[in-house]
CSV table of C-alpha atoms in Angstrom, one decimal:
chain,number,residue,atom,x,y,z
A,1,MET,CA,0.0,0.0,0.0
A,2,ILE,CA,1.0,3.6,-0.6
A,3,TRP,CA,1.2,6.2,2.2
A,4,LEU,CA,0.7,9.7,0.9
A,5,ILE,CA,2.0,12.4,3.3
A,6,GLY,CA,0.7,15.9,2.8
A,7,ALA,CA,-2.4,14.4,1.1
A,8,LYS,CA,-4.5,17.6,1.6
A,9,GLY,CA,-1.9,20.0,0.3
A,10,MET,CA,-1.7,21.3,-3.3
A,11,LEU,CA,0.6,18.7,-4.8
A,12,GLY,CA,-0.7,15.9,-2.4
A,13,THR,CA,-4.3,16.5,-3.6
A,14,HIS,CA,-3.2,16.0,-7.2
A,15,VAL,CA,-1.4,12.8,-6.3
A,16,ALA,CA,-4.4,11.6,-4.3
A,17,ARG,CA,-6.7,12.1,-7.3
A,18,LEU,CA,-4.4,10.0,-9.5
A,19,LEU,CA,-4.1,7.2,-6.9
A,20,THR,CA,-7.9,7.0,-6.7
A,21,GLU,CA,-8.3,7.1,-10.5
A,22,LYS,CA,-5.9,4.2,-10.8
A,23,ASP,CA,-7.8,2.3,-8.1
A,24,LEU,CA,-4.7,1.8,-6.0
A,25,PHE,CA,-4.5,0.9,-2.3
A,26,TRP,CA,-3.5,4.1,-0.5
A,27,THR,CA,-3.8,5.9,2.8
A,28,GLY,CA,-3.2,9.6,3.3
A,29,SER,CA,-2.3,11.9,6.2
A,30,GLY,CA,-1.8,15.5,6.9
A,31,SER,CA,-1.3,17.1,10.3
A,32,GLU,CA,-2.8,14.0,11.9
A,33,VAL,CA,0.6,12.4,11.8
A,34,ASP,CA,3.5,14.5,13.1
A,35,ILE,CA,6.4,13.3,10.9
A,36,SER,CA,8.8,15.2,13.1
A,37,ASN,CA,8.0,12.7,15.8
A,38,PRO,CA,9.5,9.2,15.0
A,39,ALA,CA,7.1,7.5,17.3
A,40,ALA,CA,4.1,8.9,15.4
A,41,VAL,CA,5.6,7.8,12.1
A,42,GLU,CA,6.3,4.3,13.5
A,43,ASN,CA,2.8,4.0,15.0
A,44,PHE,CA,1.2,4.8,11.7
A,45,ILE,CA,3.2,2.4,9.7
A,46,THR,CA,2.7,-0.5,12.1
A,47,SER,CA,-1.0,0.1,12.6
A,48,THR,CA,-3.2,-2.6,11.3
A,49,GLU,CA,-6.3,-0.4,11.1
A,50,THR,CA,-7.6,1.5,8.1
A,51,ASN,CA,-6.5,5.0,9.1
A,52,TYR,CA,-7.8,8.2,7.6
A,53,TYR,CA,-9.0,7.6,4.1
A,54,LEU,CA,-8.5,5.1,1.3
A,55,SER,CA,-9.0,4.9,-2.4
A,56,SER,CA,-12.4,3.7,-3.3
A,57,HIS,CA,-13.1,2.9,0.4
A,58,LYS,CA,-11.5,-0.4,-0.2
A,59,LYS,CA,-11.5,-3.0,2.6
A,60,PHE,CA,-8.5,-5.1,3.2
A,61,SER,CA,-9.0,-8.9,2.9
A,62,ASN,CA,-5.8,-9.7,4.7
A,63,PRO,CA,-3.3,-7.8,6.9
A,64,LYS,CA,-0.6,-8.0,4.1
A,65,GLU,CA,-2.6,-5.4,2.1
A,66,ARG,CA,-2.2,-2.9,4.9
A,67,LYS,CA,1.6,-3.1,4.7
A,68,ILE,CA,3.1,0.1,3.5
A,69,ASN,CA,5.6,-0.5,0.7
A,70,TRP,CA,5.7,3.1,-0.8
A,71,ILE,CA,5.9,6.4,1.0
A,72,ILE,CA,5.3,9.6,-0.9
A,73,ASN,CA,6.3,12.7,1.1
A,74,CYS,CA,4.6,15.8,-0.3
A,75,ALA,CA,4.7,17.5,3.1
A,76,ALA,CA,7.0,20.5,3.6
A,77,TYR,CA,7.3,23.8,5.4
A,78,THR,CA,7.3,26.1,2.4
A,79,ALA,CA,6.8,29.6,3.9
A,80,VAL,CA,10.2,30.8,2.6
A,81,ASP,CA,10.2,34.2,4.3
A,82,ASN,CA,8.7,33.0,7.6
A,83,ALA,CA,11.4,30.3,7.8
A,84,GLU,CA,14.0,33.0,8.3
A,85,ASN,CA,12.5,33.7,11.8
A,86,ASP,CA,11.3,30.2,12.5
A,87,GLU,CA,14.1,27.8,11.5
A,88,GLU,CA,13.1,25.3,14.3
A,89,LYS,CA,9.6,24.8,12.7
A,90,ALA,CA,11.0,24.6,9.2
A,91,ARG,CA,13.7,22.1,10.2
A,92,ALA,CA,11.2,19.9,12.1
A,93,VAL,CA,9.3,19.2,8.9
A,94,ASN,CA,11.9,19.6,6.2
A,95,THR,CA,14.8,17.9,7.8
A,96,THR,CA,13.7,15.9,10.9
A,97,GLY,CA,10.6,14.7,9.1
A,98,ALA,CA,12.5,13.6,6.1
A,99,LEU,CA,14.9,11.7,8.3
A,100,ASN,CA,12.2,9.9,10.3
A,101,LEU,CA,10.4,8.8,7.1
A,102,ALA,CA,13.7,7.6,5.6
A,103,ARG,CA,14.5,5.5,8.7
A,104,ALA,CA,10.9,4.1,8.9
A,105,ALA,CA,10.9,3.3,5.2
A,106,ARG,CA,14.3,1.5,5.5
A,107,ASN,CA,13.2,-0.4,8.6
A,108,HIS,CA,9.9,-1.6,7.1
A,109,GLY,CA,11.2,-2.3,3.6
A,110,ALA,CA,9.3,0.6,1.9
A,111,LYS,CA,10.5,2.8,-0.9
A,112,LEU,CA,10.4,6.6,-0.4
A,113,ILE,CA,9.5,9.3,-2.9
A,114,HIS,CA,10.5,12.7,-1.4
A,115,ILE,CA,9.7,16.1,-2.9
A,116,SER,CA,12.5,18.7,-2.7
A,117,THR,CA,13.2,22.1,-4.2
A,118,ASP,CA,15.3,24.3,-6.5
A,119,TYR,CA,16.2,26.3,-3.4
A,120,VAL,CA,19.0,23.8,-2.6
A,121,PHE,CA,21.0,25.8,-5.2
A,122,ASP,CA,22.3,29.4,-4.8
A,123,GLY,CA,21.1,30.5,-8.3
A,124,THR,CA,24.5,31.7,-9.6
A,125,SER,CA,24.5,29.3,-12.5
A,126,LYS,CA,23.9,30.5,-16.1
A,127,VAL,CA,22.8,27.1,-17.3
A,128,PRO,CA,20.2,24.6,-16.0
A,129,TYR,CA,21.3,22.8,-12.8
A,130,THR,CA,21.8,19.0,-13.0
A,131,GLU,CA,21.4,16.6,-10.2
A,132,ALA,CA,25.2,16.3,-9.9
A,133,ASP,CA,25.7,20.1,-9.4
A,134,LYS,CA,27.0,21.2,-6.0
A,135,LYS,CA,24.3,22.4,-3.6
A,136,ASN,CA,24.7,25.8,-1.9
A,137,PRO,CA,21.4,27.0,-0.3
A,138,THR,CA,21.3,30.6,0.8
A,139,GLY,CA,18.3,30.7,3.1
A,140,VAL,CA,16.8,28.8,5.9
A,141,TYR,CA,14.2,27.1,3.8
A,142,GLY,CA,16.8,25.9,1.2
A,143,ARG,CA,19.1,24.7,4.0
A,144,THR,CA,16.5,22.7,5.8
A,145,LYS,CA,15.4,21.0,2.5
A,146,SER,CA,19.0,20.3,1.5
A,147,ASP,CA,19.7,18.8,4.9
A,148,GLY,CA,16.5,16.7,4.5
A,149,GLU,CA,17.9,15.3,1.2
A,150,ASP,CA,21.2,14.5,2.9
A,151,ALA,CA,19.4,12.7,5.8
A,152,ILE,CA,17.5,10.5,3.3
A,153,CYS,CA,20.6,9.7,1.3
A,154,SER,CA,22.6,8.7,4.4
A,155,SER,CA,19.7,6.6,5.9
A,156,MET,CA,18.5,4.4,3.1
A,157,SER,CA,19.1,3.4,-0.5
A,158,GLN,CA,15.6,2.8,-2.0
A,159,TYR,CA,14.7,6.5,-2.5
A,160,TYR,CA,13.6,8.9,-5.2
A,161,ILE,CA,14.2,12.6,-4.4
A,162,LEU,CA,12.4,14.8,-6.9
A,163,ARG,CA,13.5,18.4,-6.9
A,164,THR,CA,10.9,20.8,-8.4
A,165,ALA,CA,10.1,24.5,-8.6
A,166,TRP,CA,7.4,27.2,-9.0
A,167,LEU,CA,4.5,24.8,-8.3
A,168,TYR,CA,0.9,25.6,-9.0
A,169,GLY,CA,-2.2,23.5,-9.0
A,170,PHE,CA,-6.0,23.5,-8.5
A,171,TYR,CA,-6.0,22.9,-4.7
A,172,GLY,CA,-4.6,25.7,-2.5
A,173,LYS,CA,-3.0,29.1,-2.9
A,174,ASN,CA,-0.3,29.6,-5.6
A,175,PHE,CA,1.1,32.2,-7.9
A,176,VAL,CA,-1.4,31.7,-10.7
A,177,TYR,CA,-4.4,32.1,-8.5
A,178,THR,CA,-2.8,35.1,-6.7
A,179,MET,CA,-2.0,36.9,-10.0
A,180,THR,CA,-5.4,36.2,-11.4
A,181,LYS,CA,-7.1,37.6,-8.3
A,182,LEU,CA,-4.9,40.7,-8.4
A,183,PHE,CA,-5.5,41.3,-12.1
A,184,ASN,CA,-9.2,41.3,-11.3
A,185,SER,CA,-8.9,43.7,-8.4
A,186,LYS,CA,-6.0,46.1,-9.1
A,187,ASP,CA,-5.2,48.6,-11.8
A,188,GLU,CA,-1.4,48.0,-11.6
A,189,ILE,CA,0.9,45.4,-10.0
A,190,ARG,CA,4.6,44.9,-9.7
A,191,VAL,CA,6.3,41.6,-10.3
A,192,VAL,CA,10.0,40.6,-9.8
A,193,GLU,CA,11.8,40.6,-13.2
A,194,ASP,CA,15.3,39.3,-12.3
A,195,GLN,CA,14.5,35.8,-11.0
A,196,PHE,CA,14.4,33.0,-13.6
A,197,GLY,CA,13.1,29.5,-13.3
A,198,THR,CA,10.4,27.2,-14.6
A,199,PRO,CA,6.7,27.0,-13.6
A,200,THR,CA,5.5,23.5,-12.8
A,201,TYR,CA,1.9,22.2,-12.9
A,202,CYS,CA,1.2,19.8,-10.0
A,203,GLY,CA,-0.7,17.5,-12.3
A,204,ASP,CA,2.4,16.9,-14.4
A,205,LEU,CA,4.6,16.3,-11.4
A,206,ALA,CA,1.9,14.0,-9.9
A,207,SER,CA,1.9,11.9,-13.1
A,208,ALA,CA,5.7,11.5,-12.9
A,209,ILE,CA,5.4,10.3,-9.3
A,210,LEU,CA,2.9,7.7,-10.3
A,211,MET,CA,5.0,6.7,-13.3
A,212,ILE,CA,7.9,5.9,-11.0
A,213,ILE,CA,5.8,3.7,-8.8
A,214,GLU,CA,4.1,1.9,-11.8
A,215,LYS,CA,7.4,1.3,-13.6
A,216,SER,CA,9.0,0.0,-10.4
A,217,GLU,CA,6.2,-2.3,-9.6
A,218,LYS,CA,6.0,-3.7,-13.1
A,219,ALA,CA,9.8,-4.3,-13.1
A,220,THR,CA,9.6,-6.3,-9.8
A,221,SER,CA,6.6,-8.3,-10.8
A,222,VAL,CA,6.8,-11.9,-12.1
A,223,PHE,CA,6.1,-10.6,-15.7
A,224,GLY,CA,8.4,-7.6,-15.4
A,225,LYS,CA,10.8,-7.3,-18.4
A,226,ASN,CA,12.1,-3.7,-17.9
A,227,SER,CA,14.3,-2.5,-15.2
A,228,ALA,CA,12.9,-0.2,-12.5
A,229,PRO,CA,13.9,3.4,-12.4
A,230,ALA,CA,17.2,3.8,-10.8
A,231,TYR,CA,17.1,5.2,-7.2
A,232,GLY,CA,18.5,8.6,-6.6
A,233,ILE,CA,17.9,12.3,-7.1
A,234,TYR,CA,15.9,13.7,-10.1
A,235,HIS,CA,14.8,17.1,-11.3
A,236,PHE,CA,11.2,17.6,-12.5
A,237,THR,CA,9.6,20.8,-13.7
A,238,ASN,CA,7.8,21.7,-16.9
A,239,GLU,CA,10.0,22.5,-19.9
A,240,GLY,CA,11.3,26.0,-20.7
A,241,GLN,CA,12.2,28.9,-18.5
A,242,THR,CA,10.9,32.4,-17.7
A,243,SER,CA,11.0,35.2,-15.2
A,244,TRP,CA,8.3,35.8,-12.6
A,245,LEU,CA,7.4,39.0,-14.5
A,246,ASP,CA,6.9,37.1,-17.8
A,247,PHE,CA,5.1,34.3,-16.0
A,248,ALA,CA,2.6,36.9,-14.7
A,249,LYS,CA,2.2,38.4,-18.1
A,250,LYS,CA,1.4,35.0,-19.6
A,251,ILE,CA,-1.1,34.4,-16.9
A,252,TYR,CA,-2.7,37.7,-17.7
A,253,ALA,CA,-2.8,37.0,-21.5
A,254,ILE,CA,-4.3,33.5,-21.1
A,255,GLY,CA,-6.7,34.8,-18.5
A,256,LYS,CA,-8.0,37.4,-20.8
A,257,LYS,CA,-8.6,34.9,-23.6
A,258,CYS,CA,-10.3,32.3,-21.4
A,259,GLY,CA,-12.3,34.7,-19.3
A,260,ARG,CA,-10.5,34.3,-16.0
A,261,VAL,CA,-9.3,37.9,-16.2
A,262,THR,CA,-12.2,40.4,-16.7
A,263,LYS,CA,-10.5,43.8,-16.4
A,264,ASP,CA,-7.4,45.6,-17.6
A,265,CYS,CA,-4.3,45.7,-15.4
A,266,THR,CA,-0.9,47.1,-16.0
A,267,ILE,CA,2.0,44.8,-15.1
A,268,THR,CA,5.4,46.3,-14.4
A,269,GLY,CA,8.7,44.8,-13.4
A,270,CYS,CA,10.8,45.4,-10.3
A,271,THR,CA,14.1,44.0,-9.1
A,272,THR,CA,14.4,41.5,-6.2
A,273,ALA,CA,16.0,44.3,-4.1
A,274,GLU,CA,13.1,46.6,-4.8
A,275,TYR,CA,10.6,44.0,-3.9
A,276,GLY,CA,12.3,43.5,-0.6
A,277,ALA,CA,11.5,39.9,0.4
A,278,LYS,CA,13.0,38.8,3.7
A,279,ALA,CA,14.5,35.5,2.5
A,280,PRO,CA,17.1,35.2,-0.3
A,281,ARG,CA,15.9,33.6,-3.6
A,282,PRO,CA,18.0,32.0,-6.3
A,283,ALA,CA,18.3,34.4,-9.2
A,284,TYR,CA,18.4,31.5,-11.7
A,285,SER,CA,17.0,28.0,-10.7
A,286,VAL,CA,16.2,26.3,-14.0
A,287,LEU,CA,16.6,22.6,-13.5
A,288,SER,CA,17.8,20.1,-16.2
A,289,LYS,CA,15.2,17.3,-16.8
A,290,GLU,CA,17.4,15.2,-19.0
A,291,LYS,CA,18.0,12.5,-16.4
A,292,ILE,CA,14.4,11.9,-15.6
A,293,GLN,CA,13.3,12.1,-19.2
A,294,LYS,CA,15.8,9.3,-20.1
A,295,GLU,CA,15.0,7.2,-17.0
A,296,LEU,CA,11.2,7.3,-17.4
A,297,ARG,CA,11.1,7.8,-21.2
A,298,ILE,CA,8.7,10.7,-21.0
A,299,LYS,CA,8.2,13.9,-22.8
A,300,ILE,CA,7.6,16.8,-20.3
A,301,PRO,CA,5.1,19.5,-21.4
A,302,ASP,CA,6.2,23.0,-22.0
A,303,TRP,CA,5.3,25.4,-19.1
A,304,GLU,CA,3.1,27.6,-21.3
A,305,GLN,CA,1.2,24.6,-22.6
A,306,SER,CA,0.5,23.3,-19.1
A,307,LEU,CA,-0.5,26.7,-17.9
A,308,LYS,CA,-3.0,27.2,-20.7
A,309,GLU,CA,-4.6,23.8,-20.0
A,310,PHE,CA,-4.7,24.6,-16.3
A,311,MET,CA,-6.4,28.0,-16.7
A,312,SER,CA,-8.9,26.6,-19.1
A,313,ASP,CA,-9.9,23.7,-16.9
A,314,LYS,CA,-13.3,23.8,-15.2
A,315,ARG,CA,-11.6,23.0,-11.9
A,316,PHE,CA,-9.8,26.4,-11.9
A,317,GLU,CA,-11.1,28.2,-8.8
A,318,ILE,CA,-9.2,30.9,-7.0
A,319,GLN,CA,-8.6,30.1,-3.4
């Protein structure tokens, strides 16, 4: 069975929908299980009861079906600016939580999929970062996520760490919803123009997560002919790159065409220094997807294509 952590968050909800659509055995948790507490993690894994909620309300015919063999960790402390003044809380989730899950997965023979971030890099590169590039986080959030990666790598071998960036999706607050709301309520807004990266639709990342599980399970089955995806660190975002300013302009243009934006708004650029955020951000955090594309044999959609489909979807609802 699959244990999905952060199941009610933006990415977790997208993953949960796919797990249900594929009729897989899964259980999800949010704040009900404190992953910074090793006893709470152990208690959940060893429990023989049907906790929280399951795909299709399935009933287990035998205890073996309750055994967790995959853990997907979508939980994270992502308040980048707040983390600067609350490192303890950020570290509890991003570092200690990752360590506890890795140890529990190792001890119970489960595989771990852990979501990480582009913030493990300092943003000084001029070309897309690869998985082999040296990490150098500049803020508390990035450091706690980087330390979480290290904790996993030193605690177990059967893991997949997926670094991603600039996430948006249907469930929860995100940049696309925020911009759309501002366009419909303001006459002019300012957006940072000197930070570059790649927007990532949660639905595309969720599909990649499920593909890792499916390919691994098929490879280990009696009829498996292909090798499972190699364990390790991978990068996943949509294809292409942009600035926050141009991302906002594209949201506005698409919103005007599909009716999500109903009034005129002027969008102007500002520098990171002028914006004045508390936490440092990488100026350039484009991630190379070559490794995961080869390993999973997938074609990743361009960020503009995924954004257009997202904003045209009937599930689009500003939160």
